[in-house]
Amino acid sequence: MKLIAVAVVALALAAYFASTMITAENVEVNGTFPRSFFFNGTTLSNTGVVGDATYRFDGYNNIYSFSLTYRNTAFPRNVTETYAYDFNRNITYMHSTGNDKCVAQRMQYTLPMNLIDFMDSVWYYSARIVDDRYVAGHHYQTIRTNYTAANVVYLTSDNDYLYRVNGTIAGQFSNVNVTRPFTPLTFSREQHVPRACGN
């Protein structure tokens, strides 16, 4: 995944915290994110199988990571794939429990600042409310954010509960159904980068 895509995902998926400061009159979305947090959701694996995902945003270690657990028929048990982007070391890690192998690659580009500060900055300048309505006792709201014209992500909430994130990231459509709301949590580096990757 390209670094720009990582930035869009990080920015878009973190939006729920800032959405608590939104009013119908404010077409720009302002707010800041916690220094370290996670959320859970369901999404498709690269083979099209539904899986359970955890997304971790860590401003203390300056790492963004996510793990996806799904049923892979090539293995006798569920497989968890983890992707970690360590912006301090400029290295991406990809690990699968299917074969317990890790691939590490140096990033060609990195963020110009801390992950959370970067998310705050991009969110402030690009997030916009595109739908804000009340229907049958529900307050539906959709926020549109983009890093480039081609990479547009939508965040949809019902009564201030973020339940879906979808859009185009690095030229590919993505959809996440949120199952656990954003939760502040401090991580160790080992919670992002699997042991097989040689922390």
C-alpha positions as protocol buffer text, in pm:
chain_id: "A"
residue {
  index: 1
  type: MET
  ca { x: 0 y: 0 z: 0 }
}
residue {
  index: 2
  type: LYS
  ca { x: 136 y: 341 z: -87 }
}
residue {
  index: 3
  type: LEU
  ca { x: 214 y: 594 z: 186 }
}
residue {
  index: 4
  type: ILE
  ca { x: -53 y: 830 z: 56 }
}
residue {
  index: 5
  type: ALA
  ca { x: -308 y: 552 z: 94 }
}
residue {
  index: 6
  type: VAL
  ca { x: -192 y: 495 z: 450 }
}
residue {
  index: 7
  type: ALA
  ca { x: -239 y: 862 z: 523 }
}
residue {
  index: 8
  type: VAL
  ca { x: -589 y: 860 z: 374 }
}
residue {
  index: 9
  type: VAL
  ca { x: -687 y: 550 z: 570 }
}
residue {
  index: 10
  type: ALA
  ca { x: -543 y: 689 z: 891 }
}
residue {
  index: 11
  type: LEU
  ca { x: -714 y: 1021 z: 839 }
}
residue {
  index: 12
  type: ALA
  ca { x: -1047 y: 880 z: 734 }
}
residue {
  index: 13
  type: LEU
  ca { x: -1080 y: 605 z: 989 }
}
residue {
  index: 14
  type: ALA
  ca { x: -990 y: 835 z: 1276 }
}
residue {
  index: 15
  type: ALA
  ca { x: -1267 y: 1081 z: 1199 }
}
residue {
  index: 16
  type: TYR
  ca { x: -1517 y: 978 z: 1461 }
}
residue {
  index: 17
  type: PHE
  ca { x: -1346 y: 1170 z: 1741 }
}
residue {
  index: 18
  type: ALA
  ca { x: -1352 y: 1495 z: 1551 }
}
residue {
  index: 19
  type: SER
  ca { x: -1715 y: 1442 z: 1446 }
}
residue {
  index: 20
  type: THR
  ca { x: -1832 y: 1513 z: 1800 }
}
residue {
  index: 21
  type: MET
  ca { x: -1751 y: 1881 z: 1732 }
}
residue {
  index: 22
  type: ILE
  ca { x: -1962 y: 1904 z: 1417 }
}
residue {
  index: 23
  type: THR
  ca { x: -2276 y: 2113 z: 1379 }
}
residue {
  index: 24
  type: ALA
  ca { x: -2503 y: 2138 z: 1079 }
}
residue {
  index: 25
  type: GLU
  ca { x: -2396 y: 2501 z: 1030 }
}
residue {
  index: 26
  type: ASN
  ca { x: -2026 y: 2415 z: 1027 }
}
residue {
  index: 27
  type: VAL
  ca { x: -1941 y: 2277 z: 683 }
}
residue {
  index: 28
  type: GLU
  ca { x: -1576 y: 2244 z: 783 }
}
residue {
  index: 29
  type: VAL
  ca { x: -1494 y: 1977 z: 1037 }
}
residue {
  index: 30
  type: ASN
  ca { x: -1258 y: 2082 z: 1315 }
}
residue {
  index: 31
  type: GLY
  ca { x: -1110 y: 1876 z: 1596 }
}
residue {
  index: 32
  type: THR
  ca { x: -809 y: 1684 z: 1713 }
}
residue {
  index: 33
  type: PHE
  ca { x: -746 y: 1314 z: 1766 }
}
residue {
  index: 34
  type: PRO
  ca { x: -632 y: 1128 z: 2077 }
}
residue {
  index: 35
  type: ARG
  ca { x: -259 y: 1056 z: 2077 }
}
residue {
  index: 36
  type: SER
  ca { x: -316 y: 678 z: 2057 }
}
residue {
  index: 37
  type: PHE
  ca { x: -634 y: 476 z: 1985 }
}
residue {
  index: 38
  type: PHE
  ca { x: -789 y: 182 z: 1799 }
}
residue {
  index: 39
  type: PHE
  ca { x: -1118 y: 57 z: 1658 }
}
residue {
  index: 40
  type: ASN
  ca { x: -1255 y: -270 z: 1517 }
}
residue {
  index: 41
  type: GLY
  ca { x: -1459 y: -346 z: 1208 }
}
residue {
  index: 42
  type: THR
  ca { x: -1534 y: -603 z: 941 }
}
residue {
  index: 43
  type: THR
  ca { x: -1400 y: -580 z: 588 }
}
residue {
  index: 44
  type: LEU
  ca { x: -1295 y: -804 z: 299 }
}
residue {
  index: 45
  type: SER
  ca { x: -958 y: -976 z: 273 }
}
residue {
  index: 46
  type: ASN
  ca { x: -763 y: -954 z: -52 }
}
residue {
  index: 47
  type: THR
  ca { x: -926 y: -1286 z: -150 }
}
residue {
  index: 48
  type: GLY
  ca { x: -1279 y: -1149 z: -92 }
}
residue {
  index: 49
  type: VAL
  ca { x: -1345 y: -1328 z: 239 }
}
residue {
  index: 50
  type: VAL
  ca { x: -1506 y: -1128 z: 521 }
}
residue {
  index: 51
  type: GLY
  ca { x: -1273 y: -1079 z: 815 }
}
residue {
  index: 52
  type: ASP
  ca { x: -1243 y: -902 z: 1149 }
}
residue {
  index: 53
  type: ALA
  ca { x: -1008 y: -604 z: 1147 }
}
residue {
  index: 54
  type: THR
  ca { x: -834 y: -396 z: 1413 }
}
residue {
  index: 55
  type: TYR
  ca { x: -695 y: -53 z: 1320 }
}
residue {
  index: 56
  type: ARG
  ca { x: -433 y: 102 z: 1553 }
}
residue {
  index: 57
  type: PHE
  ca { x: -318 y: 467 z: 1542 }
}
residue {
  index: 58
  type: ASP
  ca { x: -22 y: 541 z: 1768 }
}
residue {
  index: 59
  type: GLY
  ca { x: 124 y: 889 z: 1799 }
}
residue {
  index: 60
  type: TYR
  ca { x: 359 y: 789 z: 2080 }
}
residue {
  index: 61
  type: ASN
  ca { x: 546 y: 526 z: 1875 }
}
residue {
  index: 62
  type: ASN
  ca { x: 455 y: 700 z: 1545 }
}
residue {
  index: 63
  type: ILE
  ca { x: 313 y: 376 z: 1400 }
}
residue {
  index: 64
  type: TYR
  ca { x: -9 y: 293 z: 1213 }
}
residue {
  index: 65
  type: SER
  ca { x: -100 y: -75 z: 1195 }
}
residue {
  index: 66
  type: PHE
  ca { x: -393 y: -298 z: 1117 }
}
residue {
  index: 67
  type: SER
  ca { x: -464 y: -668 z: 1147 }
}
residue {
  index: 68
  type: LEU
  ca { x: -722 y: -872 z: 957 }
}
residue {
  index: 69
  type: THR
  ca { x: -830 y: -1219 z: 1071 }
}
residue {
  index: 70
  type: TYR
  ca { x: -1022 y: -1435 z: 825 }
}
residue {
  index: 71
  type: ARG
  ca { x: -1079 y: -1796 z: 717 }
}
residue {
  index: 72
  type: ASN
  ca { x: -822 y: -1900 z: 458 }
}
residue {
  index: 73
  type: THR
  ca { x: -887 y: -2242 z: 303 }
}
residue {
  index: 74
  type: ALA
  ca { x: -513 y: -2290 z: 238 }
}
residue {
  index: 75
  type: PHE
  ca { x: -459 y: -2325 z: 615 }
}
residue {
  index: 76
  type: PRO
  ca { x: -636 y: -2540 z: 877 }
}
residue {
  index: 77
  type: ARG
  ca { x: -720 y: -2237 z: 1095 }
}
residue {
  index: 78
  type: ASN
  ca { x: -799 y: -1868 z: 1069 }
}
residue {
  index: 79
  type: VAL
  ca { x: -519 y: -1649 z: 938 }
}
residue {
  index: 80
  type: THR
  ca { x: -425 y: -1307 z: 1072 }
}
residue {
  index: 81
  type: GLU
  ca { x: -244 y: -1068 z: 843 }
}
residue {
  index: 82
  type: THR
  ca { x: -79 y: -767 z: 1004 }
}
residue {
  index: 83
  type: TYR
  ca { x: 53 y: -458 z: 831 }
}
residue {
  index: 84
  type: ALA
  ca { x: 253 y: -203 z: 1030 }
}
residue {
  index: 85
  type: TYR
  ca { x: 391 y: 131 z: 913 }
}
residue {
  index: 86
  type: ASP
  ca { x: 671 y: 250 z: 1142 }
}
residue {
  index: 87
  type: PHE
  ca { x: 726 y: 615 z: 1052 }
}
residue {
  index: 88
  type: ASN
  ca { x: 1020 y: 656 z: 1292 }
}
residue {
  index: 89
  type: ARG
  ca { x: 1220 y: 379 z: 1126 }
}
residue {
  index: 90
  type: ASN
  ca { x: 1066 y: 431 z: 779 }
}
residue {
  index: 91
  type: ILE
  ca { x: 986 y: 60 z: 751 }
}
residue {
  index: 92
  type: THR
  ca { x: 668 y: -129 z: 660 }
}
residue {
  index: 93
  type: TYR
  ca { x: 611 y: -477 z: 801 }
}
residue {
  index: 94
  type: MET
  ca { x: 377 y: -741 z: 655 }
}
residue {
  index: 95
  type: HIS
  ca { x: 320 y: -1061 z: 852 }
}
residue {
  index: 96
  type: SER
  ca { x: 88 y: -1361 z: 817 }
}
residue {
  index: 97
  type: THR
  ca { x: 17 y: -1624 z: 1082 }
}
residue {
  index: 98
  type: GLY
  ca { x: -47 y: -1869 z: 798 }
}
residue {
  index: 99
  type: ASN
  ca { x: 323 y: -1924 z: 747 }
}
residue {
  index: 100
  type: ASP
  ca { x: 463 y: -1700 z: 1028 }
}
residue {
  index: 101
  type: LYS
  ca { x: 670 y: -1511 z: 773 }
}
residue {
  index: 102
  type: CYS
  ca { x: 748 y: -1142 z: 786 }
}
residue {
  index: 103
  type: VAL
  ca { x: 842 y: -909 z: 503 }
}
residue {
  index: 104
  type: ALA
  ca { x: 1000 y: -574 z: 591 }
}
residue {
  index: 105
  type: GLN
  ca { x: 1058 y: -297 z: 338 }
}
residue {
  index: 106
  type: ARG
  ca { x: 1204 y: 50 z: 364 }
}
residue {
  index: 107
  type: MET
  ca { x: 955 y: 326 z: 280 }
}
residue {
  index: 108
  type: GLN
  ca { x: 1037 y: 549 z: -14 }
}
residue {
  index: 109
  type: TYR
  ca { x: 854 y: 836 z: 155 }
}
residue {
  index: 110
  type: THR
  ca { x: 749 y: 906 z: 510 }
}
residue {
  index: 111
  type: LEU
  ca { x: 520 y: 1149 z: 687 }
}
residue {
  index: 112
  type: PRO
  ca { x: 645 y: 1507 z: 729 }
}
residue {
  index: 113
  type: MET
  ca { x: 551 y: 1500 z: 1101 }
}
residue {
  index: 114
  type: ASN
  ca { x: 406 y: 1275 z: 1372 }
}
residue {
  index: 115
  type: LEU
  ca { x: 119 y: 1051 z: 1251 }
}
residue {
  index: 116
  type: ILE
  ca { x: -146 y: 1207 z: 1477 }
}
residue {
  index: 117
  type: ASP
  ca { x: -31 y: 1565 z: 1405 }
}
residue {
  index: 118
  type: PHE
  ca { x: -45 y: 1483 z: 1033 }
}
residue {
  index: 119
  type: MET
  ca { x: -398 y: 1343 z: 1069 }
}
residue {
  index: 120
  type: ASP
  ca { x: -508 y: 1655 z: 1261 }
}
residue {
  index: 121
  type: SER
  ca { x: -369 y: 1881 z: 988 }
}
residue {
  index: 122
  type: VAL
  ca { x: -516 y: 1695 z: 690 }
}
residue {
  index: 123
  type: TRP
  ca { x: -849 y: 1647 z: 867 }
}
residue {
  index: 124
  type: TYR
  ca { x: -872 y: 2019 z: 943 }
}
residue {
  index: 125
  type: TYR
  ca { x: -816 y: 2119 z: 581 }
}
residue {
  index: 126
  type: SER
  ca { x: -1007 y: 1849 z: 389 }
}
residue {
  index: 127
  type: ALA
  ca { x: -1296 y: 1704 z: 592 }
}
residue {
  index: 128
  type: ARG
  ca { x: -1642 y: 1831 z: 494 }
}
residue {
  index: 129
  type: ILE
  ca { x: -1997 y: 1738 z: 592 }
}
residue {
  index: 130
  type: VAL
  ca { x: -2186 y: 1629 z: 279 }
}
residue {
  index: 131
  type: ASP
  ca { x: -2503 y: 1489 z: 440 }
}
residue {
  index: 132
  type: ASP
  ca { x: -2659 y: 1596 z: 769 }
}
residue {
  index: 133
  type: ARG
  ca { x: -3022 y: 1499 z: 827 }
}
residue {
  index: 134
  type: TYR
  ca { x: -3271 y: 1372 z: 1081 }
}
residue {
  index: 135
  type: VAL
  ca { x: -3496 y: 1082 z: 981 }
}
residue {
  index: 136
  type: ALA
  ca { x: -3737 y: 896 z: 1212 }
}
residue {
  index: 137
  type: GLY
  ca { x: -3548 y: 992 z: 1527 }
}
residue {
  index: 138
  type: HIS
  ca { x: -3205 y: 925 z: 1380 }
}
residue {
  index: 139
  type: HIS
  ca { x: -2935 y: 1181 z: 1306 }
}
residue {
  index: 140
  type: TYR
  ca { x: -2751 y: 1063 z: 995 }
}
residue {
  index: 141
  type: GLN
  ca { x: -2430 y: 1233 z: 898 }
}
residue {
  index: 142
  type: THR
  ca { x: -2174 y: 1167 z: 625 }
}
residue {
  index: 143
  type: ILE
  ca { x: -1832 y: 1331 z: 616 }
}
residue {
  index: 144
  type: ARG
  ca { x: -1624 y: 1338 z: 300 }
}
residue {
  index: 145
  type: THR
  ca { x: -1247 y: 1359 z: 321 }
}
residue {
  index: 146
  type: ASN
  ca { x: -980 y: 1323 z: 59 }
}
residue {
  index: 147
  type: TYR
  ca { x: -605 y: 1341 z: 32 }
}
residue {
  index: 148
  type: THR
  ca { x: -608 y: 1365 z: -347 }
}
residue {
  index: 149
  type: ALA
  ca { x: -891 y: 1413 z: -595 }
}
residue {
  index: 150
  type: ALA
  ca { x: -887 y: 1038 z: -675 }
}
residue {
  index: 151
  type: ASN
  ca { x: -878 y: 917 z: -313 }
}
residue {
  index: 152
  type: VAL
  ca { x: -1209 y: 1003 z: -149 }
}
residue {
  index: 153
  type: VAL
  ca { x: -1335 y: 844 z: 173 }
}
residue {
  index: 154
  type: TYR
  ca { x: -1680 y: 875 z: 332 }
}
residue {
  index: 155
  type: LEU
  ca { x: -1755 y: 830 z: 703 }
}
residue {
  index: 156
  type: THR
  ca { x: -2118 y: 766 z: 794 }
}
residue {
  index: 157
  type: SER
  ca { x: -2265 y: 789 z: 1143 }
}
residue {
  index: 158
  type: ASP
  ca { x: -2605 y: 734 z: 1302 }
}
residue {
  index: 159
  type: ASN
  ca { x: -2668 y: 942 z: 1616 }
}
residue {
  index: 160
  type: ASP
  ca { x: -2295 y: 1024 z: 1638 }
}
residue {
  index: 161
  type: TYR
  ca { x: -2195 y: 654 z: 1620 }
}
residue {
  index: 162
  type: LEU
  ca { x: -1961 y: 589 z: 1329 }
}
residue {
  index: 163
  type: TYR
  ca { x: -2079 y: 271 z: 1161 }
}
residue {
  index: 164
  type: ARG
  ca { x: -1927 y: 274 z: 812 }
}
residue {
  index: 165
  type: VAL
  ca { x: -1615 y: 395 z: 634 }
}
residue {
  index: 166
  type: ASN
  ca { x: -1601 y: 352 z: 258 }
}
residue {
  index: 167
  type: GLY
  ca { x: -1440 y: 502 z: -48 }
}
residue {
  index: 168
  type: THR
  ca { x: -1147 y: 482 z: -284 }
}
residue {
  index: 169
  type: ILE
  ca { x: -800 y: 442 z: -137 }
}
residue {
  index: 170
  type: ALA
  ca { x: -499 y: 411 z: -369 }
}
residue {
  index: 171
  type: GLY
  ca { x: -734 y: 344 z: -659 }
}
residue {
  index: 172
  type: GLN
  ca { x: -917 y: 57 z: -485 }
}
residue {
  index: 173
  type: PHE
  ca { x: -1261 y: 58 z: -326 }
}
residue {
  index: 174
  type: SER
  ca { x: -1267 y: -19 z: 46 }
}
residue {
  index: 175
  type: ASN
  ca { x: -1555 y: -68 z: 289 }
}
residue {
  index: 176
  type: VAL
  ca { x: -1533 y: -112 z: 668 }
}
residue {
  index: 177
  type: ASN
  ca { x: -1836 y: -178 z: 889 }
}
residue {
  index: 178
  type: VAL
  ca { x: -1738 y: -50 z: 1234 }
}
residue {
  index: 179
  type: THR
  ca { x: -1809 y: -303 z: 1513 }
}
residue {
  index: 180
  type: ARG
  ca { x: -1628 y: -142 z: 1809 }
}
residue {
  index: 181
  type: PRO
  ca { x: -1607 y: 234 z: 1849 }
}
residue {
  index: 182
  type: PHE
  ca { x: -1286 y: 432 z: 1879 }
}
residue {
  index: 183
  type: THR
  ca { x: -1109 y: 353 z: 2204 }
}
residue {
  index: 184
  type: PRO
  ca { x: -808 y: 543 z: 2342 }
}
residue {
  index: 185
  type: LEU
  ca { x: -527 y: 301 z: 2425 }
}
residue {
  index: 186
  type: THR
  ca { x: -148 y: 321 z: 2457 }
}
residue {
  index: 187
  type: PHE
  ca { x: 42 y: 52 z: 2263 }
}
residue {
  index: 188
  type: SER
  ca { x: 384 y: -101 z: 2291 }
}
residue {
  index: 189
  type: ARG
  ca { x: 578 y: -133 z: 1966 }
}
residue {
  index: 190
  type: GLU
  ca { x: 535 y: -512 z: 1990 }
}
residue {
  index: 191
  type: GLN
  ca { x: 157 y: -473 z: 1967 }
}
residue {
  index: 192
  type: HIS
  ca { x: 205 y: -330 z: 1616 }
}
residue {
  index: 193
  type: VAL
  ca { x: 495 y: -532 z: 1482 }
}
residue {
  index: 194
  type: PRO
  ca { x: 470 y: -914 z: 1521 }
}
residue {
  index: 195
  type: ARG
  ca { x: 753 y: -1099 z: 1695 }
}
residue {
  index: 196
  type: ALA
  ca { x: 849 y: -1281 z: 1374 }
}
residue {
  index: 197
  type: CYS
  ca { x: 947 y: -942 z: 1230 }
}
residue {
  index: 198
  type: GLY
  ca { x: 1227 y: -906 z: 1486 }
}
residue {
  index: 199
  type: ASN
  ca { x: 1119 y: -601 z: 1681 }
}
